[in-house]
PDB file of C-alpha atoms in Angstrom:
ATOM      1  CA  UNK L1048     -32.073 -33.317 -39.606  1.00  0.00           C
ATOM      2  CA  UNK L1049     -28.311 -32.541 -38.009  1.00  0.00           C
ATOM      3  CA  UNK L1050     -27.635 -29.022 -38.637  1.00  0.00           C
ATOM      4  CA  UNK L1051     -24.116 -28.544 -41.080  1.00  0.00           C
ATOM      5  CA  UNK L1052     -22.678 -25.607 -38.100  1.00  0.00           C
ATOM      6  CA  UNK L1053     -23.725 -28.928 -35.915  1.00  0.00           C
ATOM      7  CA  UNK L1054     -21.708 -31.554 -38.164  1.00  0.00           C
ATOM      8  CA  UNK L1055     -18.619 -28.844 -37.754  1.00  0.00           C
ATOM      9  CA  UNK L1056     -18.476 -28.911 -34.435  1.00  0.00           C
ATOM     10  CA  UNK L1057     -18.988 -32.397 -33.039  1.00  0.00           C
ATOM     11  CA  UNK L1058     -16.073 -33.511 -35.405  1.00  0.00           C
ATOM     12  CA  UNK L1059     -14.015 -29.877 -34.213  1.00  0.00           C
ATOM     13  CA  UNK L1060     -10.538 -31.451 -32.958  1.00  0.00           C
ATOM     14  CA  UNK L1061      -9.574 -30.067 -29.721  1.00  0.00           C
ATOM     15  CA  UNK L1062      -6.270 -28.514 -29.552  1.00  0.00           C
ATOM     16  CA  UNK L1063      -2.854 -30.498 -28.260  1.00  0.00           C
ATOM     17  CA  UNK L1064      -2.521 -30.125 -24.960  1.00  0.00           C
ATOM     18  CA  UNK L1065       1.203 -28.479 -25.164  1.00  0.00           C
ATOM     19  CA  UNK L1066      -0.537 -25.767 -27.056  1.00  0.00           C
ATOM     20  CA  UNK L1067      -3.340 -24.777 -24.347  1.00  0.00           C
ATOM     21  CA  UNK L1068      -0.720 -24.943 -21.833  1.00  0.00           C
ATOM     22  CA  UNK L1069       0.420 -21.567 -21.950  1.00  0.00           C
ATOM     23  CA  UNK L1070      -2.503 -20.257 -22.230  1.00  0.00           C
ATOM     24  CA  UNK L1071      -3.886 -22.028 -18.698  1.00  0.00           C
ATOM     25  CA  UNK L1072      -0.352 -21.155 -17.279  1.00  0.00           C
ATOM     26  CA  UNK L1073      -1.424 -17.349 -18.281  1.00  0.00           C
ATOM     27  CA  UNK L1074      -4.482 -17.788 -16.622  1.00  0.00           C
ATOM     28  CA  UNK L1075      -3.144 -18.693 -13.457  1.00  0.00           C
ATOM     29  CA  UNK L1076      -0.637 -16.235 -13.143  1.00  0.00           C
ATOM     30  CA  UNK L1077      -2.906 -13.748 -13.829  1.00  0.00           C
ATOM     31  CA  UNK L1078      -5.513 -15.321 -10.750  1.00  0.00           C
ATOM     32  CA  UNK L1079      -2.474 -15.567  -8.782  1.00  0.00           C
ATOM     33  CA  UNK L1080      -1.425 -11.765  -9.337  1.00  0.00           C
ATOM     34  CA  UNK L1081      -4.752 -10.912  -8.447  1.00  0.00           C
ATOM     35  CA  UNK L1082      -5.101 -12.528  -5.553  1.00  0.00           C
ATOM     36  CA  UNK L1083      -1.513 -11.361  -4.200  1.00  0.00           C
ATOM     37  CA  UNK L1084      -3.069  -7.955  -5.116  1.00  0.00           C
ATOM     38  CA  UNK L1085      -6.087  -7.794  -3.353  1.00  0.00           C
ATOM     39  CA  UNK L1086      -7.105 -10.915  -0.977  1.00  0.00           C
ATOM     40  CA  UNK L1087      -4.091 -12.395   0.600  1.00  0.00           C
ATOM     41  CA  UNK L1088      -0.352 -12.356  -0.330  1.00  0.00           C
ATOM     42  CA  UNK L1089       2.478 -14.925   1.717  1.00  0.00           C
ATOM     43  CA  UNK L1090       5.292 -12.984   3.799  1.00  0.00           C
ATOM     44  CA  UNK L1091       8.156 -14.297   5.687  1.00  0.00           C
ATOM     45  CA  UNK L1092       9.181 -13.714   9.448  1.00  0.00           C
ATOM     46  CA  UNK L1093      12.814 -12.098   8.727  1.00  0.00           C
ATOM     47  CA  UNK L1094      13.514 -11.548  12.442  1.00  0.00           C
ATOM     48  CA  UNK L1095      13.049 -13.128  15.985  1.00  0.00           C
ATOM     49  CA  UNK L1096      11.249 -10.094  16.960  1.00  0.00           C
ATOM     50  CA  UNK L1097       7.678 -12.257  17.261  1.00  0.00           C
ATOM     51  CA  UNK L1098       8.920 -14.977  18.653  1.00  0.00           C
ATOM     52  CA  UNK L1099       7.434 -17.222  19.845  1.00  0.00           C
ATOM     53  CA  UNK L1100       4.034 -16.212  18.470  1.00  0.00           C
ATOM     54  CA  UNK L1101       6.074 -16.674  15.090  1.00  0.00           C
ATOM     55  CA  UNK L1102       9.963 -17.910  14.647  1.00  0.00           C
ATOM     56  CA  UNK L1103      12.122 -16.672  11.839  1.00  0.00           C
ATOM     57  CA  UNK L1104      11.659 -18.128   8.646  1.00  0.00           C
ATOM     58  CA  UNK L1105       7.878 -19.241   9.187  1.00  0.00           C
ATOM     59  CA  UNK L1106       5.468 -18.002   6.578  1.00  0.00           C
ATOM     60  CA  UNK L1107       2.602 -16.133   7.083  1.00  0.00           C
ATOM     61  CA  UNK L1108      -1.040 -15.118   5.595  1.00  0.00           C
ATOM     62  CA  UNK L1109      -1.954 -11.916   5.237  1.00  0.00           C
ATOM     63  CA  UNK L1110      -5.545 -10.433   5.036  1.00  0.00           C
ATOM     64  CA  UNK L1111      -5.115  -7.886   2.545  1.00  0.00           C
ATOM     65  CA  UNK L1112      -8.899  -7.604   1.394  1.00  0.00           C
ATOM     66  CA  UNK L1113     -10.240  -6.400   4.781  1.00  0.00           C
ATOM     67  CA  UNK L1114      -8.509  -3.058   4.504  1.00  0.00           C
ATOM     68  CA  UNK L1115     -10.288  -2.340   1.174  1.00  0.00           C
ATOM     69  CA  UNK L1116     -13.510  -1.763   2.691  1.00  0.00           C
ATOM     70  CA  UNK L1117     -12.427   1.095   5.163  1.00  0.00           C
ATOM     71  CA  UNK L1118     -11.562  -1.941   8.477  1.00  0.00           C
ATOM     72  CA  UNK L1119      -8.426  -0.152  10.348  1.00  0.00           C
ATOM     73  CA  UNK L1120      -5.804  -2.374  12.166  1.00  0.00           C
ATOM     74  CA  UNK L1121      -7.107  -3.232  16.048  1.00  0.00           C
ATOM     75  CA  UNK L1122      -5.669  -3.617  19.056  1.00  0.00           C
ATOM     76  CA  UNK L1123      -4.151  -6.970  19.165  1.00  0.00           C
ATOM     77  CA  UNK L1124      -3.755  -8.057  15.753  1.00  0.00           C
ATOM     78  CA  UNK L1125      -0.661  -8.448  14.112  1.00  0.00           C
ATOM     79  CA  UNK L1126       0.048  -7.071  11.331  1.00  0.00           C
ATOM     80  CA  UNK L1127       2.279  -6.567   8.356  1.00  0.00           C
ATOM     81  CA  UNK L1128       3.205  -2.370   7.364  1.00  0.00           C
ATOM     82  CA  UNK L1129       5.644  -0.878   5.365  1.00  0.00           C
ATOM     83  CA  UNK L1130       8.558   0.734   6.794  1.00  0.00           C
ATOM     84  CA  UNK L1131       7.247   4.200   8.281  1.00  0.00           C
ATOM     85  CA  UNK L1132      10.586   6.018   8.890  1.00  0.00           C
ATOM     86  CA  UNK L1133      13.837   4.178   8.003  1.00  0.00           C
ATOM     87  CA  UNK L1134      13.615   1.432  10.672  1.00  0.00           C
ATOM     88  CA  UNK L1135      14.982  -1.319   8.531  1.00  0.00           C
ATOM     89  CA  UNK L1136      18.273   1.401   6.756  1.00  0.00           C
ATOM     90  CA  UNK L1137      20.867  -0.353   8.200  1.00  0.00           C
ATOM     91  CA  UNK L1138      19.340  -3.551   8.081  1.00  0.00           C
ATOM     92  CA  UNK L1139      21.102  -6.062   5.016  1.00  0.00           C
ATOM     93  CA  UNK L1140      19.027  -7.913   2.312  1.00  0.00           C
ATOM     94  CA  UNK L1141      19.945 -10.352   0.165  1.00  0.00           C
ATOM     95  CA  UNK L1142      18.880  -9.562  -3.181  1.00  0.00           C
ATOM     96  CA  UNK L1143      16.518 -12.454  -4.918  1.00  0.00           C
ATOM     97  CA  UNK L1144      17.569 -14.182  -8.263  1.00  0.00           C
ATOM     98  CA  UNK L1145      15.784 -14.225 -11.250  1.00  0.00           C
ATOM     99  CA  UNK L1146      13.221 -16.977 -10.410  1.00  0.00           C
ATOM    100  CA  UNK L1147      12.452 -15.384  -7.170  1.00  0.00           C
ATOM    101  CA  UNK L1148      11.547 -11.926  -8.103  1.00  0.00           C
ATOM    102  CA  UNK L1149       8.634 -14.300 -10.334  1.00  0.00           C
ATOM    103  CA  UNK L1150       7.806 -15.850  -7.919  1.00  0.00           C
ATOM    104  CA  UNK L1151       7.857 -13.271  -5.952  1.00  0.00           C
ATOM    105  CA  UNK L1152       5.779 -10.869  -8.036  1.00  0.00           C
ATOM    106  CA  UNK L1153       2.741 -12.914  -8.484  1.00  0.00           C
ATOM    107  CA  UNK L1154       2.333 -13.964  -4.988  1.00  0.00           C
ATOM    108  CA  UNK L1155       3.318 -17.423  -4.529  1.00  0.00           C
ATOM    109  CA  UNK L1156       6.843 -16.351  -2.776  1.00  0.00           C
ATOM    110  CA  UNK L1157       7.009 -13.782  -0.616  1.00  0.00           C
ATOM    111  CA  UNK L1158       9.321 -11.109  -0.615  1.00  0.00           C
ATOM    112  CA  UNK L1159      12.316 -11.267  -0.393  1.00  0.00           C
ATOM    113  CA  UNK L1160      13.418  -7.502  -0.867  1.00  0.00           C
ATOM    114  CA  UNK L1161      10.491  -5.583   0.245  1.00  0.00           C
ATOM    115  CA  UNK L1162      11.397  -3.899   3.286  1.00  0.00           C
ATOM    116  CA  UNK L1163       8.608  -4.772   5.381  1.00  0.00           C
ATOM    117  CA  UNK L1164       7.997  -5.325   9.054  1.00  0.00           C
ATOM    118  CA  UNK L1165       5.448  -7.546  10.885  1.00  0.00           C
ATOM    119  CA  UNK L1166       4.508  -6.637  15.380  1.00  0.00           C
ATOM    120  CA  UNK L1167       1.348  -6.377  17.054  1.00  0.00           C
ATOM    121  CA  UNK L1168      -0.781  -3.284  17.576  1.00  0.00           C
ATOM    122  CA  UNK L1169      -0.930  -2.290  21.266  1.00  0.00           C
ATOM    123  CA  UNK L1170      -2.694   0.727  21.002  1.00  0.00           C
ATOM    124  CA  UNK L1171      -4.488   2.732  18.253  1.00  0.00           C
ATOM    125  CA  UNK L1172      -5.410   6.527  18.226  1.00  0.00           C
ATOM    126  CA  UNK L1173      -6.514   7.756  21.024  1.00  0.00           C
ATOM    127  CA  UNK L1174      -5.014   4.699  23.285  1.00  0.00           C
ATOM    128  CA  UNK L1175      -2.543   6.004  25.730  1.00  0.00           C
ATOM    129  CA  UNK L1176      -0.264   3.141  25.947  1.00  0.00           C
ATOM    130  CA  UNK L1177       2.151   2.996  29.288  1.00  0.00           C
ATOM    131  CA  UNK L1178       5.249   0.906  30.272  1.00  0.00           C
ATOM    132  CA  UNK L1179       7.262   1.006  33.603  1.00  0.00           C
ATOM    133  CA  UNK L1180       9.701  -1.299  34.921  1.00  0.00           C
ATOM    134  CA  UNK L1181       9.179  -4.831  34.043  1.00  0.00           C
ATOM    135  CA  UNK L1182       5.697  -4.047  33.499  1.00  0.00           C
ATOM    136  CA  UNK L1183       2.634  -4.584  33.050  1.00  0.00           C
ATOM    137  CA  UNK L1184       1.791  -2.429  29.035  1.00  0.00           C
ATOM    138  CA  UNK L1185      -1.410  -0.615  30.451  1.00  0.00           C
ATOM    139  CA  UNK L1186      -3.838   0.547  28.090  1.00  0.00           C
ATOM    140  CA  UNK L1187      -5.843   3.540  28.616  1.00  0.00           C
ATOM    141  CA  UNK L1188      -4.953   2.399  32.494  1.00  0.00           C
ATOM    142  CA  UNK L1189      -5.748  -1.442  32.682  1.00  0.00           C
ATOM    143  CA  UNK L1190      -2.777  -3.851  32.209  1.00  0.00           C
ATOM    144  CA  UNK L1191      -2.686  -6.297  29.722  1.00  0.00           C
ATOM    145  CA  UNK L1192      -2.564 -10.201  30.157  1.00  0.00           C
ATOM    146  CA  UNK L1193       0.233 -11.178  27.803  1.00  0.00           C
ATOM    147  CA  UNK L1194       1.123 -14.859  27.894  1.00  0.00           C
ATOM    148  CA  UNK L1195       2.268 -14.680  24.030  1.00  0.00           C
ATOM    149  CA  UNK L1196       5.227 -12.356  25.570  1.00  0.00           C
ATOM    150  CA  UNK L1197       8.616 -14.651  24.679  1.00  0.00           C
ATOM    151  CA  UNK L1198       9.469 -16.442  28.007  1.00  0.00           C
ATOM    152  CA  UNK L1199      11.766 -15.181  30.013  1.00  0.00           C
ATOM    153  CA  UNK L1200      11.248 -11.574  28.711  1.00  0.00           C
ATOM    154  CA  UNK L1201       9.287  -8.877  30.644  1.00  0.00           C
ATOM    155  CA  UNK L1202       6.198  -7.045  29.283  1.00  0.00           C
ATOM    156  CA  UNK L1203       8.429  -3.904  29.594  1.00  0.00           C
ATOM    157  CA  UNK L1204      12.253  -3.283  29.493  1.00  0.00           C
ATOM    158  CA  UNK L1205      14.123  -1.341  32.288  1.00  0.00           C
ATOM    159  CA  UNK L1206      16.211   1.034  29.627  1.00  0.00           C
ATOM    160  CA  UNK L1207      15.493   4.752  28.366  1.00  0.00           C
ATOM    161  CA  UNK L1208      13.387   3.816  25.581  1.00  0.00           C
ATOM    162  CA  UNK L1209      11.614   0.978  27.708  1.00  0.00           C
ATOM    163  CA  UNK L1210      10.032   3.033  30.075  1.00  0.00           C
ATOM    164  CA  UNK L1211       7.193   5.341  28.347  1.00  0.00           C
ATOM    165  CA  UNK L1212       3.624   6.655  28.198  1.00  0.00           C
ATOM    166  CA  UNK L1213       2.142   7.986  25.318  1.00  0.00           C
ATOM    167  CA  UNK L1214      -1.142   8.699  23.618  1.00  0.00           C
ATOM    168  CA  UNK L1215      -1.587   7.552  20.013  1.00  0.00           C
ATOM    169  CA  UNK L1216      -2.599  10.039  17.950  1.00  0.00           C
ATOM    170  CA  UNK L1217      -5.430   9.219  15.182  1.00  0.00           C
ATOM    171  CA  UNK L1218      -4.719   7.598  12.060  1.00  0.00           C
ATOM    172  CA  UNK L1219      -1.268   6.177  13.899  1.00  0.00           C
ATOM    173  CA  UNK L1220      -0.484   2.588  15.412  1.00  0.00           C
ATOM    174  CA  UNK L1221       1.849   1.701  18.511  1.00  0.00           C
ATOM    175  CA  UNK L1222       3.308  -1.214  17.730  1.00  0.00           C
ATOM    176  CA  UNK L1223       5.555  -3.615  19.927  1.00  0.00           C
ATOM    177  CA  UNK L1224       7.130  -7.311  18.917  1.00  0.00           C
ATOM    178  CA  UNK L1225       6.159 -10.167  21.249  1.00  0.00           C
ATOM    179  CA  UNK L1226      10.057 -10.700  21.862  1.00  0.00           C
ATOM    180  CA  UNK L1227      10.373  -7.798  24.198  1.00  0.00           C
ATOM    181  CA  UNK L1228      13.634  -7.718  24.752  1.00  0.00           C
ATOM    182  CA  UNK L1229      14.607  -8.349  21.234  1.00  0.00           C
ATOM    183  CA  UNK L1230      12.294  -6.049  19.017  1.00  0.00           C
ATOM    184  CA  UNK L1231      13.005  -2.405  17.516  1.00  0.00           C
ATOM    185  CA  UNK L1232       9.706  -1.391  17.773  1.00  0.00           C
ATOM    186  CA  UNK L1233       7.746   1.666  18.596  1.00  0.00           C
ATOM    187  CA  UNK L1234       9.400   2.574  21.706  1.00  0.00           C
ATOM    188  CA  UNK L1235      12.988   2.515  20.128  1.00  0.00           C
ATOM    189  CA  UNK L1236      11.806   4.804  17.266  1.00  0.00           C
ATOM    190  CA  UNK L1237      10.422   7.735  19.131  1.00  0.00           C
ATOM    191  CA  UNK L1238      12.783  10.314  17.531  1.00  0.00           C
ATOM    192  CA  UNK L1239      12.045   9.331  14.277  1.00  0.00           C
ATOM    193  CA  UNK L1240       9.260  11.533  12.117  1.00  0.00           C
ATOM    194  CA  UNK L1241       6.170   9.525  13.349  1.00  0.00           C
ATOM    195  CA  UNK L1242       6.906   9.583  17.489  1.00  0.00           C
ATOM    196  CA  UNK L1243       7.721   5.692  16.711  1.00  0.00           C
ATOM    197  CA  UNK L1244       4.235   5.126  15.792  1.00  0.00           C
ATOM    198  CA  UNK L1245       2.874   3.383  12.506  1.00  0.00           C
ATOM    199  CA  UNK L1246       0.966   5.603   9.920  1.00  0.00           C
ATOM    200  CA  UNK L1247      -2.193   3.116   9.609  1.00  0.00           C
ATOM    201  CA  UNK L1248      -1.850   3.840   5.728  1.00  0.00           C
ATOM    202  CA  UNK L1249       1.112   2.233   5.827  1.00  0.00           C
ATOM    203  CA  UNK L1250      -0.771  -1.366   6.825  1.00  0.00           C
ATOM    204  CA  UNK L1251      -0.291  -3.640   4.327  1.00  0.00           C
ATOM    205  CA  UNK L1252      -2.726  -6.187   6.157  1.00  0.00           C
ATOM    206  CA  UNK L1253      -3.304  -8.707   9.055  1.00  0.00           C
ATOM    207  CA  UNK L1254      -1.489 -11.899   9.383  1.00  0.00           C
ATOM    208  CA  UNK L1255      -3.960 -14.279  10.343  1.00  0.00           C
ATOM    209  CA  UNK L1256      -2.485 -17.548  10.091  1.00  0.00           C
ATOM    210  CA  UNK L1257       0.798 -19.704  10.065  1.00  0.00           C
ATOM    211  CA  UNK L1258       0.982 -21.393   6.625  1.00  0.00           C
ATOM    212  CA  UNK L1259       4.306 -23.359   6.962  1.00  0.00           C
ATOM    213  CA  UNK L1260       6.485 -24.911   7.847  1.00  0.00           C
ATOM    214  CA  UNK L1261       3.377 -27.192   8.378  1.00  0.00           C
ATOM    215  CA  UNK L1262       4.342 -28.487  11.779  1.00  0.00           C
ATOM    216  CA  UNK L1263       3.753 -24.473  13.111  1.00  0.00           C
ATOM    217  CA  UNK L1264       0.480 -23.808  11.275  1.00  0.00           C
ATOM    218  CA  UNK L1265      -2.138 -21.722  13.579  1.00  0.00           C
ATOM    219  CA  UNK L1266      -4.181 -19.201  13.527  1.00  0.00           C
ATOM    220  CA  UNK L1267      -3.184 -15.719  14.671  1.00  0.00           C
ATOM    221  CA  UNK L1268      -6.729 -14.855  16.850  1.00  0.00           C
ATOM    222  CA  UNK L1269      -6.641 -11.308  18.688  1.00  0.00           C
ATOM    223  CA  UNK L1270      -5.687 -11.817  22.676  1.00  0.00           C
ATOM    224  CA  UNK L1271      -8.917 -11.439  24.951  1.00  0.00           C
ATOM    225  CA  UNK L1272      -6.599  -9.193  26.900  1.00  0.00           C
ATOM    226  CA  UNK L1273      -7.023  -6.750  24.179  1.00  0.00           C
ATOM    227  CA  UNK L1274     -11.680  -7.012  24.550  1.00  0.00           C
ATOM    228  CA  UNK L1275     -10.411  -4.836  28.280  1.00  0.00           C
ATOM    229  CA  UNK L1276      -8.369  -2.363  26.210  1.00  0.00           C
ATOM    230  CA  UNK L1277     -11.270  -1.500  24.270  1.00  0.00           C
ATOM    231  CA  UNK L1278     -13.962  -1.528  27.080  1.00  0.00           C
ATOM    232  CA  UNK L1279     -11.389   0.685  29.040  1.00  0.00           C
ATOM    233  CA  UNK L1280     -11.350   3.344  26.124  1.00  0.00           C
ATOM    234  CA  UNK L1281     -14.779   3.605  26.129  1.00  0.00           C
ATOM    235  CA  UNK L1282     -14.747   5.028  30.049  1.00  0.00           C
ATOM    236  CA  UNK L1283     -14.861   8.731  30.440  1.00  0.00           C
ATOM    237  CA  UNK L1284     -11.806   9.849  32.016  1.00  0.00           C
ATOM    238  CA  UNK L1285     -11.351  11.026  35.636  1.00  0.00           C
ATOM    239  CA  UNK L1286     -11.742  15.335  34.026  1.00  0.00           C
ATOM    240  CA  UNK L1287     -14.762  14.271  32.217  1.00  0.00           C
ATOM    241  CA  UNK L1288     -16.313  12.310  35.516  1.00  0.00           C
ATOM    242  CA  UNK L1289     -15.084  15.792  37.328  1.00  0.00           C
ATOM    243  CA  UNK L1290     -17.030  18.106  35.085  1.00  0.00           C
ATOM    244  CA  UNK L1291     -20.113  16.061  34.735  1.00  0.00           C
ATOM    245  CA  UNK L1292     -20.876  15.713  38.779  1.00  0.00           C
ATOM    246  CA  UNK L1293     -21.153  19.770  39.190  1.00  0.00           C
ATOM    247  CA  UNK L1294     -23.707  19.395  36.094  1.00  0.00           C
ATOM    248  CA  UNK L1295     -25.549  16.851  37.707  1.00  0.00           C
ATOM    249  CA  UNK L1296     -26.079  18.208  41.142  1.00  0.00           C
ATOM    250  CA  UNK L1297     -27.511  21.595  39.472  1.00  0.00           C
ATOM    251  CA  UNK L1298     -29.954  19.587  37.659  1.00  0.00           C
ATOM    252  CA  UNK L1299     -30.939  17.897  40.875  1.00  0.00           C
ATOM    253  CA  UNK L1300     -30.919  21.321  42.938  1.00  0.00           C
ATOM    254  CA  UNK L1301     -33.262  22.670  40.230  1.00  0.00           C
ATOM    255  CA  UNK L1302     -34.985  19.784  40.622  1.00  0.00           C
ATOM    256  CA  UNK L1303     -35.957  20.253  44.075  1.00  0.00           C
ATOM    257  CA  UNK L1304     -37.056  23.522  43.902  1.00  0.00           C
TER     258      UNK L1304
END
């Protein structure tokens, strides 16, 4: 025997499909928000600064999940942050319309009045990061390999602000563009709050790959370059070496006797 609840249902008309449309166009905004929120949001290259790792106007995917579980920016990466200290006050936006700052909010245009700024990490705290003359960067001593450097430019720049060493403090990021000669990055900062470096909190994520146009799509993989950085920051330094062979020749003399 067919139940009557049974009857009800199996002749239950489904609803138009103009009406559940909102509803499904709800649902995916909502996803869409999340996802912008959490996993990975869409930015766009405003500058020629990256070039020609990335040109102006490509679009980018950034890894903003990563961060959530404690993962700090590395040497190498690039990566999208906040403005730390006024870099970008004299720089003009044009303010979105009404169907971009949609777009814009849930994700699926990026932003197009955020101030936000996109290099790649040289050093991280406790790197000291050097540049003279055309270059090599060294890192804690070795130089880097740097064929993503725009050609034509120089590792380093021959001005005031091109010539530099400093040590990265924890928590902070020393940031440079791949377009040497043509990026305001950390070492044309130095006098603002930060030293020119980039508070890590201020990381909104990694890019990590080229989503349009769709001739430029890539992936943004960290330099091997950067694998010596590391390895180098993991040698003691030349006072440590000094202090350590007094220690070990009084073990060895009380050794002996």
């Amino acid at each position: 025997m067919v139940r009557a609840g049974a009857r009800r249902a199996g002749t239950r008309k489904h609803r138009p499909f103009w009406m559940e449309l909102p509803l499904l166009i709800g649902v995916a905004l909502v996803l869409a928000l999340l996802i912008k929120t959490f996993l990975v949001q869409a930015f766009s290259i405003p500058s020629e600064s990256m070039r020609n790792t990335l040109r102006k106007g490509d679009r980018v995917l950034v890894d903003k999940l990563t961060p959530w579980f404690g993962s700090e920016p590395e040497r190498g990466e690039v990566i999208v942050f906040h403005d730390p200290a006024g870099w970008l006050d004299n720089v003009a936006v044009d303010p979105p319309n009404t169907v971009q700052k949609v777009l814009t909010f849930v994700g699926v245009m990026p932003s197009a009045e955020e101030k936000d700024l996109i290099k790649r990490v040289i050093g991280v705290g406790g790197d000291t990061v050097e540049c003279a003359g055309d270059g090599p960067v060294k890192v804690n001593g070795k130089a880097l390999d740097e064929p993503y450097v725009f050609p034509g430019n120089t590792p380093c720049s021959k001005d005031d602000r091109g010539t530099f060493e400093v040590t990265v403090p924890p928590g902070m990021l020393w940031v440079m563009g791949d377009h040497r000669q043509e990026s305001a990055d950390s070492r044309y900062h130095r006098d603002d709050r930060n030293d020119g470096m980039v508070p890590v909190d201020e990381v909104v994520g990694r890019a990590v790959v080229v989503a349009w146009p769709v001739g430029r799509w890539s992936g943004l993989p960290v330099p091997a370059t950067f694998s010596t950085a590391a390895e180098a920051a993991l040698l003691p330094g030349p006072a440590a070496v000094g202090a350590a062979v007094p220690l070990v020749l009084l073990r060895r003399r009380r050794a002996s006797h």
